[in-house]
């Protein structure tokens, strides 16, 4: 049984290795610990995609809040309490503000 050259192995791991993906797309650089490092344009594309997805999530959260508020305002208070307990305080404060503006009971 041979003893591996630990020093040589560690030295090789410190040097980035350029690989090409199997389907010939973007080159991939593996860093010292095998961490994948993408080309700069790919990183920019990924950052743009992350930003697009954040905007999408924010829009969906807003749509959900509006839909739950409409349901709550139309009498689905128990449903809102069961399914969206974190929104109840906000929904009740909206109902109180609406009641104060219209002169109705909350």
mmCIF file of N, CA, C and O in Angstrom:
data_model
loop_
_atom_site.group_PDB
_atom_site.id
_atom_site.type_symbol
_atom_site.label_atom_id
_atom_site.label_comp_id
_atom_site.label_asym_id
_atom_site.label_seq_id
_atom_site.Cartn_x
_atom_site.Cartn_y
_atom_site.Cartn_z
ATOM 1 N N UNK A 1 0.845 -1.174 0.000
ATOM 2 C CA UNK A 1 0.000 0.000 0.000
ATOM 3 C C UNK A 1 0.893 1.241 0.000
ATOM 4 O O UNK A 1 1.805 1.348 0.803
ATOM 5 N N UNK A 2 0.618 2.186 -0.883
ATOM 6 C CA UNK A 2 1.455 3.382 -0.966
ATOM 7 C C UNK A 2 0.799 4.531 -0.217
ATOM 8 O O UNK A 2 -0.423 4.634 -0.145
ATOM 9 N N UNK A 3 1.627 5.401 0.326
ATOM 10 C CA UNK A 3 1.140 6.591 1.023
ATOM 11 C C UNK A 3 0.969 7.699 -0.002
ATOM 12 O O UNK A 3 1.882 7.979 -0.775
ATOM 13 N N UNK A 4 -0.211 8.322 -0.057
ATOM 14 C CA UNK A 4 -0.410 9.393 -1.031
ATOM 15 C C UNK A 4 0.456 10.604 -0.711
ATOM 16 O O UNK A 4 0.786 10.848 0.442
ATOM 17 N N UNK A 5 0.823 11.332 -1.755
ATOM 18 C CA UNK A 5 1.618 12.543 -1.597
ATOM 19 C C UNK A 5 0.667 13.665 -1.174
ATOM 20 O O UNK A 5 0.074 14.353 -2.000
ATOM 21 N N UNK A 6 0.481 13.831 0.145
ATOM 22 C CA UNK A 6 -0.470 14.809 0.680
ATOM 23 C C UNK A 6 -0.083 16.231 0.261
ATOM 24 O O UNK A 6 -0.930 17.012 -0.145
ATOM 25 N N UNK A 7 1.190 16.573 0.348
ATOM 26 C CA UNK A 7 1.626 17.926 -0.007
ATOM 27 C C UNK A 7 1.323 18.218 -1.476
ATOM 28 O O UNK A 7 0.830 19.293 -1.821
ATOM 29 N N UNK A 8 1.612 17.261 -2.352
ATOM 30 C CA UNK A 8 1.337 17.450 -3.782
ATOM 31 C C UNK A 8 -0.150 17.563 -4.060
ATOM 32 O O UNK A 8 -0.590 18.370 -4.880
ATOM 33 N N UNK A 9 -0.939 16.763 -3.374
ATOM 34 C CA UNK A 9 -2.388 16.810 -3.540
ATOM 35 C C UNK A 9 -2.939 18.164 -3.099
ATOM 36 O O UNK A 9 -3.742 18.780 -3.799
ATOM 37 N N UNK A 10 -2.465 18.648 -1.948
ATOM 38 C CA UNK A 10 -2.906 19.965 -1.462
ATOM 39 C C UNK A 10 -2.508 21.067 -2.435
ATOM 40 O O UNK A 10 -3.273 22.000 -2.671
ATOM 41 N N UNK A 11 -1.326 20.983 -2.997
ATOM 42 C CA UNK A 11 -0.868 21.989 -3.947
ATOM 43 C C UNK A 11 -1.765 22.006 -5.188
ATOM 44 O O UNK A 11 -2.143 23.055 -5.682
ATOM 45 N N UNK A 12 -2.119 20.834 -5.691
ATOM 46 C CA UNK A 12 -2.998 20.758 -6.862
ATOM 47 C C UNK A 12 -4.382 21.310 -6.567
ATOM 48 O O UNK A 12 -5.017 21.903 -7.428
ATOM 49 N N UNK A 13 -4.858 21.140 -5.329
ATOM 50 C CA UNK A 13 -6.181 21.641 -4.972
ATOM 51 C C UNK A 13 -6.220 23.157 -4.877
ATOM 52 O O UNK A 13 -7.272 23.761 -4.982
ATOM 53 N N UNK A 14 -5.065 23.789 -4.680
ATOM 54 C CA UNK A 14 -5.022 25.249 -4.590
ATOM 55 C C UNK A 14 -5.170 25.910 -5.961
ATOM 56 O O UNK A 14 -5.580 27.042 -6.061
ATOM 57 N N UNK A 15 -4.818 25.213 -7.007
ATOM 58 C CA UNK A 15 -4.868 25.789 -8.348
ATOM 59 C C UNK A 15 -6.246 25.584 -8.946
ATOM 60 O O UNK A 15 -6.764 24.488 -8.959
ATOM 61 N N UNK A 16 -6.864 26.681 -9.458
ATOM 62 C CA UNK A 16 -8.159 26.526 -10.123
ATOM 63 C C UNK A 16 -8.021 25.618 -11.346
ATOM 64 O O UNK A 16 -7.000 25.605 -12.021
ATOM 65 N N UNK A 17 -9.038 24.866 -11.614
ATOM 66 C CA UNK A 17 -9.047 23.958 -12.745
ATOM 67 C C UNK A 17 -10.171 24.366 -13.688
ATOM 68 O O UNK A 17 -11.309 24.540 -13.263
ATOM 69 N N UNK A 18 -9.861 24.558 -14.956
ATOM 70 C CA UNK A 18 -10.876 24.930 -15.933
ATOM 71 C C UNK A 18 -11.425 23.664 -16.561
ATOM 72 O O UNK A 18 -10.682 22.830 -17.062
ATOM 73 N N UNK A 19 -12.720 23.531 -16.509
ATOM 74 C CA UNK A 19 -13.397 22.387 -17.110
ATOM 75 C C UNK A 19 -14.414 22.901 -18.115
ATOM 76 O O UNK A 19 -14.879 24.021 -18.019
ATOM 77 N N UNK A 20 -14.772 22.091 -19.059
ATOM 78 C CA UNK A 20 -15.842 22.441 -19.984
ATOM 79 C C UNK A 20 -17.001 21.511 -19.694
ATOM 80 O O UNK A 20 -16.804 20.314 -19.505
ATOM 81 N N UNK A 21 -18.194 22.063 -19.637
ATOM 82 C CA UNK A 21 -19.344 21.218 -19.341
ATOM 83 C C UNK A 21 -19.517 20.185 -20.444
ATOM 84 O O UNK A 21 -19.086 20.386 -21.574
ATOM 85 N N UNK A 22 -20.156 19.091 -20.130
ATOM 86 C CA UNK A 22 -20.273 17.976 -21.066
ATOM 87 C C UNK A 22 -20.999 18.331 -22.347
ATOM 88 O O UNK A 22 -20.768 17.763 -23.377
ATOM 89 N N UNK A 23 -21.883 19.343 -22.288
ATOM 90 C CA UNK A 23 -22.614 19.709 -23.505
ATOM 91 C C UNK A 23 -21.995 20.914 -24.207
ATOM 92 O O UNK A 23 -22.561 21.458 -25.135
ATOM 93 N N UNK A 24 -20.814 21.324 -23.763
ATOM 94 C CA UNK A 24 -20.088 22.385 -24.436
ATOM 95 C C UNK A 24 -20.615 23.779 -24.191
ATOM 96 O O UNK A 24 -20.358 24.679 -24.969
ATOM 97 N N UNK A 25 -21.348 23.990 -23.112
ATOM 98 C CA UNK A 25 -21.864 25.328 -22.828
ATOM 99 C C UNK A 25 -20.762 26.182 -22.227
ATOM 100 O O UNK A 25 -19.648 26.184 -22.714
ATOM 101 N N UNK A 26 -21.032 26.898 -21.164
ATOM 102 C CA UNK A 26 -20.059 27.801 -20.560
ATOM 103 C C UNK A 26 -18.933 27.034 -19.869
ATOM 104 O O UNK A 26 -19.170 26.000 -19.267
ATOM 105 N N UNK A 27 -17.704 27.570 -19.953
ATOM 106 C CA UNK A 27 -16.624 26.933 -19.192
ATOM 107 C C UNK A 27 -16.862 27.124 -17.700
ATOM 108 O O UNK A 27 -17.449 28.107 -17.277
ATOM 109 N N UNK A 28 -16.428 26.176 -16.939
ATOM 110 C CA UNK A 28 -16.609 26.219 -15.493
ATOM 111 C C UNK A 28 -15.240 26.170 -14.843
ATOM 112 O O UNK A 28 -14.390 25.382 -15.241
ATOM 113 N N UNK A 29 -15.018 27.018 -13.847
ATOM 114 C CA UNK A 29 -13.764 27.015 -13.107
ATOM 115 C C UNK A 29 -14.052 26.467 -11.723
ATOM 116 O O UNK A 29 -14.962 26.933 -11.042
ATOM 117 N N UNK A 30 -13.284 25.469 -11.319
ATOM 118 C CA UNK A 30 -13.414 24.933 -9.972
ATOM 119 C C UNK A 30 -12.303 25.523 -9.129
ATOM 120 O O UNK A 30 -11.140 25.445 -9.487
ATOM 121 N N UNK A 31 -12.686 26.138 -8.015
ATOM 122 C CA UNK A 31 -11.723 26.765 -7.135
ATOM 123 C C UNK A 31 -10.998 25.751 -6.269
ATOM 124 O O UNK A 31 -11.153 24.544 -6.445
ATOM 125 N N UNK A 32 -10.217 26.242 -5.311
ATOM 126 C CA UNK A 32 -9.376 25.379 -4.487
ATOM 127 C C UNK A 32 -10.133 24.265 -3.769
ATOM 128 O O UNK A 32 -9.632 23.181 -3.604
ATOM 129 N N UNK A 33 -11.328 24.514 -3.341
ATOM 130 C CA UNK A 33 -12.071 23.494 -2.594
ATOM 131 C C UNK A 33 -13.136 22.838 -3.457
ATOM 132 O O UNK A 33 -14.042 22.207 -2.944
ATOM 133 N N UNK A 34 -13.017 22.997 -4.766
ATOM 134 C CA UNK A 34 -14.004 22.398 -5.657
ATOM 135 C C UNK A 34 -15.244 23.248 -5.825
ATOM 136 O O UNK A 34 -16.222 22.818 -6.406
ATOM 137 N N UNK A 35 -15.213 24.470 -5.315
ATOM 138 C CA UNK A 35 -16.355 25.370 -5.453
ATOM 139 C C UNK A 35 -16.420 25.853 -6.889
ATOM 140 O O UNK A 35 -15.421 26.257 -7.475
ATOM 141 N N UNK A 36 -17.592 25.824 -7.446
ATOM 142 C CA UNK A 36 -17.793 26.221 -8.833
ATOM 143 C C UNK A 36 -17.741 27.732 -8.957
ATOM 144 O O UNK A 36 -18.427 28.442 -8.248
ATOM 145 N N UNK A 37 -16.902 28.230 -9.856
ATOM 146 C CA UNK A 37 -16.777 29.666 -10.114
ATOM 147 C C UNK A 37 -17.183 29.881 -11.573
ATOM 148 O O UNK A 37 -16.548 29.347 -12.480
ATOM 149 N N UNK A 38 -18.219 30.633 -11.799
ATOM 150 C CA UNK A 38 -18.727 30.856 -13.148
ATOM 151 C C UNK A 38 -17.994 32.019 -13.820
ATOM 152 O O UNK A 38 -17.418 32.868 -13.162
ATOM 153 N N UNK A 39 -18.073 32.066 -15.120
ATOM 154 C CA UNK A 39 -17.526 33.194 -15.872
ATOM 155 C C UNK A 39 -18.313 34.452 -15.506
ATOM 156 O O UNK A 39 -19.466 34.379 -15.085
ATOM 157 N N UNK A 40 -17.710 35.632 -15.666
ATOM 158 C CA UNK A 40 -18.320 36.895 -15.233
ATOM 159 C C UNK A 40 -19.681 37.127 -15.877
ATOM 160 O O UNK A 40 -20.619 37.552 -15.219
ATOM 161 N N UNK A 41 -19.808 36.856 -17.170
ATOM 162 C CA UNK A 41 -21.099 37.107 -17.822
ATOM 163 C C UNK A 41 -22.170 36.173 -17.269
ATOM 164 O O UNK A 41 -23.329 36.538 -17.157
ATOM 165 N N UNK A 42 -21.787 34.973 -16.893
ATOM 166 C CA UNK A 42 -22.742 34.042 -16.310
ATOM 167 C C UNK A 42 -23.175 34.529 -14.936
ATOM 168 O O UNK A 42 -24.344 34.439 -14.587
ATOM 169 N N UNK A 43 -22.244 35.083 -14.175
ATOM 170 C CA UNK A 43 -22.580 35.621 -12.861
ATOM 171 C C UNK A 43 -23.547 36.790 -13.014
ATOM 172 O O UNK A 43 -24.518 36.906 -12.265
ATOM 173 N N UNK A 44 -23.317 37.647 -14.002
ATOM 174 C CA UNK A 44 -24.224 38.765 -14.247
ATOM 175 C C UNK A 44 -25.606 38.262 -14.627
ATOM 176 O O UNK A 44 -26.615 38.791 -14.173
ATOM 177 N N UNK A 45 -25.667 37.218 -15.448
ATOM 178 C CA UNK A 45 -26.963 36.639 -15.820
ATOM 179 C C UNK A 45 -27.655 36.057 -14.596
ATOM 180 O O UNK A 45 -28.862 36.199 -14.429
ATOM 181 N N UNK A 46 -26.879 35.391 -13.742
ATOM 182 C CA UNK A 46 -27.467 34.817 -12.532
ATOM 183 C C UNK A 46 -27.974 35.912 -11.600
ATOM 184 O O UNK A 46 -29.039 35.776 -11.002
ATOM 185 N N UNK A 47 -27.227 37.011 -11.475
ATOM 186 C CA UNK A 47 -27.662 38.130 -10.633
ATOM 187 C C UNK A 47 -28.944 38.740 -11.184
ATOM 188 O O UNK A 47 -29.861 39.062 -10.414
ATOM 189 N N UNK A 48 -29.024 38.880 -12.494
ATOM 190 C CA UNK A 48 -30.248 39.408 -13.113
ATOM 191 C C UNK A 48 -31.427 38.465 -12.882
ATOM 192 O O UNK A 48 -32.546 38.912 -12.614
ATOM 193 N N UNK A 49 -31.188 37.170 -12.971
ATOM 194 C CA UNK A 49 -32.246 36.185 -12.738
ATOM 195 C C UNK A 49 -32.698 36.208 -11.280
ATOM 196 O O UNK A 49 -33.894 36.140 -10.999
ATOM 197 N N UNK A 50 -31.758 36.347 -10.360
ATOM 198 C CA UNK A 50 -32.109 36.447 -8.937
ATOM 199 C C UNK A 50 -32.970 37.679 -8.695
ATOM 200 O O UNK A 50 -33.979 37.611 -7.997
ATOM 201 N N UNK A 51 -32.592 38.797 -9.290
ATOM 202 C CA UNK A 51 -33.364 40.035 -9.130
ATOM 203 C C UNK A 51 -34.769 39.878 -9.719
ATOM 204 O O UNK A 51 -35.756 40.309 -9.133
ATOM 205 N N UNK A 52 -34.860 39.234 -10.885
ATOM 206 C CA UNK A 52 -36.167 39.001 -11.507
ATOM 207 C C UNK A 52 -37.043 38.132 -10.609
ATOM 208 O O UNK A 52 -38.223 38.410 -10.407
ATOM 209 N N UNK A 53 -36.442 37.093 -10.023
ATOM 210 C CA UNK A 53 -37.201 36.203 -9.150
ATOM 211 C C UNK A 53 -37.610 36.901 -7.853
ATOM 212 O O UNK A 53 -38.709 36.672 -7.345
ATOM 213 N N UNK A 54 -36.751 37.768 -7.326
ATOM 214 C CA UNK A 54 -37.124 38.540 -6.130
ATOM 215 C C UNK A 54 -38.324 39.435 -6.429
ATOM 216 O O UNK A 54 -39.238 39.548 -5.614
ATOM 217 N N UNK A 55 -38.294 40.094 -7.587
ATOM 218 C CA UNK A 55 -39.421 40.936 -7.984
ATOM 219 C C UNK A 55 -40.694 40.109 -8.132
ATOM 220 O O UNK A 55 -41.783 40.538 -7.731
ATOM 221 N N UNK A 56 -40.565 38.922 -8.700
ATOM 222 C CA UNK A 56 -41.706 38.028 -8.875
ATOM 223 C C UNK A 56 -42.289 37.629 -7.517
ATOM 224 O O UNK A 56 -43.501 37.672 -7.317
ATOM 225 N N UNK A 57 -41.424 37.253 -6.573
ATOM 226 C CA UNK A 57 -41.879 36.863 -5.238
ATOM 227 C C UNK A 57 -42.573 38.039 -4.556
ATOM 228 O O UNK A 57 -43.637 37.888 -3.952
ATOM 229 N N UNK A 58 -41.984 39.222 -4.672
ATOM 230 C CA UNK A 58 -42.583 40.413 -4.063
ATOM 231 C C UNK A 58 -43.966 40.678 -4.654
ATOM 232 O O UNK A 58 -44.912 40.973 -3.919
ATOM 233 N N UNK A 59 -44.093 40.532 -5.961
ATOM 234 C CA UNK A 59 -45.394 40.722 -6.604
ATOM 235 C C UNK A 59 -46.407 39.686 -6.154
ATOM 236 O O UNK A 59 -47.581 40.007 -5.900
ATOM 237 N N UNK A 60 -45.979 38.433 -6.042
ATOM 238 C CA UNK A 60 -46.886 37.384 -5.588
ATOM 239 C C UNK A 60 -47.311 37.594 -4.136
ATOM 240 O O UNK A 60 -48.471 37.351 -3.785
ATOM 241 N N UNK A 61 -46.375 38.039 -3.293
ATOM 242 C CA UNK A 61 -46.726 38.324 -1.901
ATOM 243 C C UNK A 61 -47.751 39.453 -1.817
ATOM 244 O O UNK A 61 -48.690 39.385 -1.019
ATOM 245 N N UNK A 62 -47.582 40.483 -2.642
ATOM 246 C CA UNK A 62 -48.536 41.589 -2.671
ATOM 247 C C UNK A 62 -49.901 41.102 -3.142
ATOM 248 O O UNK A 62 -50.930 41.452 -2.550
ATOM 249 N N UNK A 63 -49.921 40.290 -4.199
ATOM 250 C CA UNK A 63 -51.190 39.741 -4.692
ATOM 251 C C UNK A 63 -51.874 38.903 -3.621
ATOM 252 O O UNK A 63 -53.100 38.986 -3.440
ATOM 253 N N UNK A 64 -51.107 38.089 -2.914
ATOM 254 C CA UNK A 64 -51.669 37.252 -1.855
ATOM 255 C C UNK A 64 -52.249 38.110 -0.740
ATOM 256 O O UNK A 64 -53.366 37.869 -0.274
ATOM 257 N N UNK A 65 -51.489 39.137 -0.310
ATOM 258 C CA UNK A 65 -51.989 40.033 0.738
ATOM 259 C C UNK A 65 -53.305 40.671 0.332
ATOM 260 O O UNK A 65 -54.248 40.731 1.120
ATOM 261 N N UNK A 66 -53.378 41.128 -0.915
ATOM 262 C CA UNK A 66 -54.609 41.763 -1.404
ATOM 263 C C UNK A 66 -55.771 40.770 -1.436
ATOM 264 O O UNK A 66 -56.888 41.099 -1.035
ATOM 265 N N UNK A 67 -55.509 39.550 -1.897
ATOM 266 C CA UNK A 67 -56.564 38.532 -1.975
ATOM 267 C C UNK A 67 -57.056 38.155 -0.581
ATOM 268 O O UNK A 67 -58.273 38.022 -0.359
ATOM 269 N N UNK A 68 -56.148 37.995 0.371
ATOM 270 C CA UNK A 68 -56.547 37.654 1.739
ATOM 271 C C UNK A 68 -57.326 38.810 2.354
ATOM 272 O O UNK A 68 -58.330 38.601 3.048
ATOM 273 N N UNK A 69 -56.912 40.029 2.075
ATOM 274 C CA UNK A 69 -57.624 41.187 2.614
ATOM 275 C C UNK A 69 -59.040 41.259 2.059
ATOM 276 O O UNK A 69 -59.989 41.524 2.798
ATOM 277 N N UNK A 70 -59.212 41.003 0.769
ATOM 278 C CA UNK A 70 -60.553 41.009 0.171
ATOM 279 C C UNK A 70 -61.418 39.935 0.826
ATOM 280 O O UNK A 70 -62.574 40.180 1.199
ATOM 281 N N UNK A 71 -60.866 38.729 0.988
ATOM 282 C CA UNK A 71 -61.623 37.642 1.619
ATOM 283 C C UNK A 71 -61.990 38.008 3.056
ATOM 284 O O UNK A 71 -63.132 37.802 3.487
ATOM 285 N N UNK A 72 -61.054 38.570 3.790
ATOM 286 C CA UNK A 72 -61.292 38.976 5.178
ATOM 287 C C UNK A 72 -62.387 40.042 5.232
ATOM 288 O O UNK A 72 -63.306 39.959 6.049
ATOM 289 N N UNK A 73 -62.293 41.028 4.351
ATOM 290 C CA UNK A 73 -63.279 42.110 4.327
ATOM 291 C C UNK A 73 -64.669 41.619 3.955
ATOM 292 O O UNK A 73 -65.664 42.227 4.332
ATOM 293 N N UNK A 74 -64.741 40.512 3.231
ATOM 294 C CA UNK A 74 -66.044 39.967 2.818
ATOM 295 C C UNK A 74 -66.562 38.904 3.770
ATOM 296 O O UNK A 74 -67.500 38.190 3.457
ATOM 297 N N UNK A 75 -65.916 38.785 4.932
ATOM 298 C CA UNK A 75 -66.454 37.921 5.962
ATOM 299 C C UNK A 75 -65.704 36.627 6.220
ATOM 300 O O UNK A 75 -66.105 35.847 7.088
ATOM 301 N N UNK A 76 -64.627 36.352 5.515
ATOM 302 C CA UNK A 76 -63.887 35.112 5.707
ATOM 303 C C UNK A 76 -62.829 35.295 6.802
ATOM 304 O O UNK A 76 -61.668 34.946 6.631
ATOM 305 N N UNK A 77 -63.278 35.821 7.946
ATOM 306 C CA UNK A 77 -62.339 36.120 9.029
ATOM 307 C C UNK A 77 -61.752 34.845 9.636
ATOM 308 O O UNK A 77 -60.558 34.792 9.926
ATOM 309 N N UNK A 78 -62.594 33.832 9.844
ATOM 310 C CA UNK A 78 -62.094 32.592 10.426
ATOM 311 C C UNK A 78 -61.112 31.905 9.489
ATOM 312 O O UNK A 78 -60.081 31.381 9.904
ATOM 313 N N UNK A 79 -61.400 31.912 8.196
ATOM 314 C CA UNK A 79 -60.504 31.339 7.188
ATOM 315 C C UNK A 79 -59.151 32.048 7.228
ATOM 316 O O UNK A 79 -58.100 31.410 7.199
ATOM 317 N N UNK A 80 -59.182 33.375 7.310
ATOM 318 C CA UNK A 80 -57.937 34.149 7.351
ATOM 319 C C UNK A 80 -57.155 33.834 8.627
ATOM 320 O O UNK A 80 -55.932 33.682 8.590
ATOM 321 N N UNK A 81 -57.853 33.694 9.751
ATOM 322 C CA UNK A 81 -57.179 33.367 11.019
ATOM 323 C C UNK A 81 -56.505 31.993 10.947
ATOM 324 O O UNK A 81 -55.406 31.817 11.453
ATOM 325 N N UNK A 82 -57.173 31.032 10.327
ATOM 326 C CA UNK A 82 -56.621 29.683 10.239
ATOM 327 C C UNK A 82 -55.462 29.583 9.250
ATOM 328 O O UNK A 82 -54.468 28.918 9.515
ATOM 329 N N UNK A 83 -55.601 30.220 8.109
ATOM 330 C CA UNK A 83 -54.627 30.064 7.028
ATOM 331 C C UNK A 83 -53.530 31.116 6.997
ATOM 332 O O UNK A 83 -52.442 30.848 6.472
ATOM 333 N N UNK A 84 -53.789 32.295 7.531
ATOM 334 C CA UNK A 84 -52.800 33.388 7.503
ATOM 335 C C UNK A 84 -52.751 34.084 8.861
ATOM 336 O O UNK A 84 -53.010 35.284 8.971
ATOM 337 N N UNK A 85 -52.388 33.351 9.921
ATOM 338 C CA UNK A 85 -52.397 33.950 11.261
ATOM 339 C C UNK A 85 -51.437 35.129 11.407
ATOM 340 O O UNK A 85 -51.689 36.042 12.190
ATOM 341 N N UNK A 86 -50.375 35.150 10.641
ATOM 342 C CA UNK A 86 -49.426 36.260 10.720
ATOM 343 C C UNK A 86 -49.962 37.557 10.146
ATOM 344 O O UNK A 86 -49.420 38.633 10.405
ATOM 345 N N UNK A 87 -51.046 37.475 9.401
ATOM 346 C CA UNK A 87 -51.614 38.679 8.776
ATOM 347 C C UNK A 87 -52.775 39.261 9.571
ATOM 348 O O UNK A 87 -53.246 40.346 9.255
ATOM 349 N N UNK A 88 -53.227 38.573 10.613
ATOM 350 C CA UNK A 88 -54.432 38.988 11.321
ATOM 351 C C UNK A 88 -54.305 40.380 11.925
ATOM 352 O O UNK A 88 -55.209 41.203 11.780
ATOM 353 N N UNK A 89 -53.211 40.666 12.591
ATOM 354 C CA UNK A 89 -53.043 41.990 13.198
ATOM 355 C C UNK A 89 -53.128 43.080 12.132
ATOM 356 O O UNK A 89 -53.796 44.096 12.315
ATOM 357 N N UNK A 90 -52.467 42.852 11.009
ATOM 358 C CA UNK A 90 -52.510 43.820 9.912
ATOM 359 C C UNK A 90 -53.925 43.953 9.354
ATOM 360 O O UNK A 90 -54.407 45.064 9.123
ATOM 361 N N UNK A 91 -54.615 42.819 9.166
ATOM 362 C CA UNK A 91 -55.988 42.851 8.641
ATOM 363 C C UNK A 91 -56.931 43.582 9.598
ATOM 364 O O UNK A 91 -57.775 44.368 9.161
ATOM 365 N N UNK A 92 -56.791 43.330 10.888
ATOM 366 C CA UNK A 92 -57.642 44.000 11.871
ATOM 367 C C UNK A 92 -57.373 45.493 11.918
ATOM 368 O O UNK A 92 -58.303 46.295 12.044
ATOM 369 N N UNK A 93 -56.102 45.891 11.796
ATOM 370 C CA UNK A 93 -55.798 47.324 11.798
ATOM 371 C C UNK A 93 -56.353 47.994 10.540
ATOM 372 O O UNK A 93 -56.831 49.129 10.608
ATOM 373 N N UNK A 94 -56.324 47.283 9.414
ATOM 374 C CA UNK A 94 -56.930 47.829 8.187
ATOM 375 C C UNK A 94 -58.438 47.983 8.352
ATOM 376 O O UNK A 94 -59.029 48.989 7.933
ATOM 377 N N UNK A 95 -59.077 46.976 8.976
ATOM 378 C CA UNK A 95 -60.526 47.027 9.196
ATOM 379 C C UNK A 95 -60.885 48.177 10.134
ATOM 380 O O UNK A 95 -61.879 48.891 9.911
ATOM 381 N N UNK A 96 -60.067 48.379 11.189
ATOM 382 C CA UNK A 96 -60.306 49.481 12.114
ATOM 383 C C UNK A 96 -60.137 50.831 11.423
ATOM 384 O O UNK A 96 -60.938 51.752 11.635
ATOM 385 N N UNK A 97 -59.128 50.953 10.603
ATOM 386 C CA UNK A 97 -58.908 52.219 9.884
ATOM 387 C C UNK A 97 -60.043 52.481 8.911
ATOM 388 O O UNK A 97 -60.528 53.623 8.810
ATOM 389 N N UNK A 98 -60.503 51.448 8.217
ATOM 390 C CA UNK A 98 -61.620 51.607 7.281
ATOM 391 C C UNK A 98 -62.882 52.021 8.038
ATOM 392 O O UNK A 98 -63.623 52.896 7.599
ATOM 393 N N UNK A 99 -63.116 51.382 9.199
ATOM 394 C CA UNK A 99 -64.293 51.707 10.007
ATOM 395 C C UNK A 99 -64.232 53.142 10.503
ATOM 396 O O UNK A 99 -65.249 53.852 10.535
ATOM 397 N N UNK A 100 -63.046 53.595 10.896
ATOM 398 C CA UNK A 100 -62.895 54.966 11.368
ATOM 399 C C UNK A 100 -63.174 55.974 10.257
ATOM 400 O O UNK A 100 -63.772 57.019 10.488
ATOM 401 N N UNK A 101 -62.767 55.632 9.051
ATOM 402 C CA UNK A 101 -62.986 56.539 7.918
ATOM 403 C C UNK A 101 -64.436 56.563 7.466
ATOM 404 O O UNK A 101 -64.951 57.607 7.073
ATOM 405 N N UNK A 102 -65.110 55.429 7.552
ATOM 406 C CA UNK A 102 -66.502 55.346 7.082
ATOM 407 C C UNK A 102 -67.516 55.553 8.184
ATOM 408 O O UNK A 102 -68.699 55.687 7.914
ATOM 409 N N UNK A 103 -67.066 55.513 9.448
ATOM 410 C CA UNK A 103 -67.974 55.687 10.574
ATOM 411 C C UNK A 103 -68.734 54.421 10.922
ATOM 412 O O UNK A 103 -69.714 54.464 11.650
ATOM 413 N N UNK A 104 -68.291 53.271 10.416
ATOM 414 C CA UNK A 104 -68.941 51.989 10.696
ATOM 415 C C UNK A 104 -68.237 51.304 11.850
ATOM 416 O O UNK A 104 -67.129 51.662 12.233
ATOM 417 N N UNK A 105 -68.864 50.222 12.350
ATOM 418 C CA UNK A 105 -68.201 49.373 13.364
ATOM 419 C C UNK A 105 -67.241 48.452 12.666
ATOM 420 O O UNK A 105 -67.514 47.922 11.605
ATOM 421 N N UNK A 106 -66.078 48.216 13.311
ATOM 422 C CA UNK A 106 -65.055 47.324 12.722
ATOM 423 C C UNK A 106 -65.478 45.887 12.755
ATOM 424 O O UNK A 106 -66.169 45.401 13.538
#
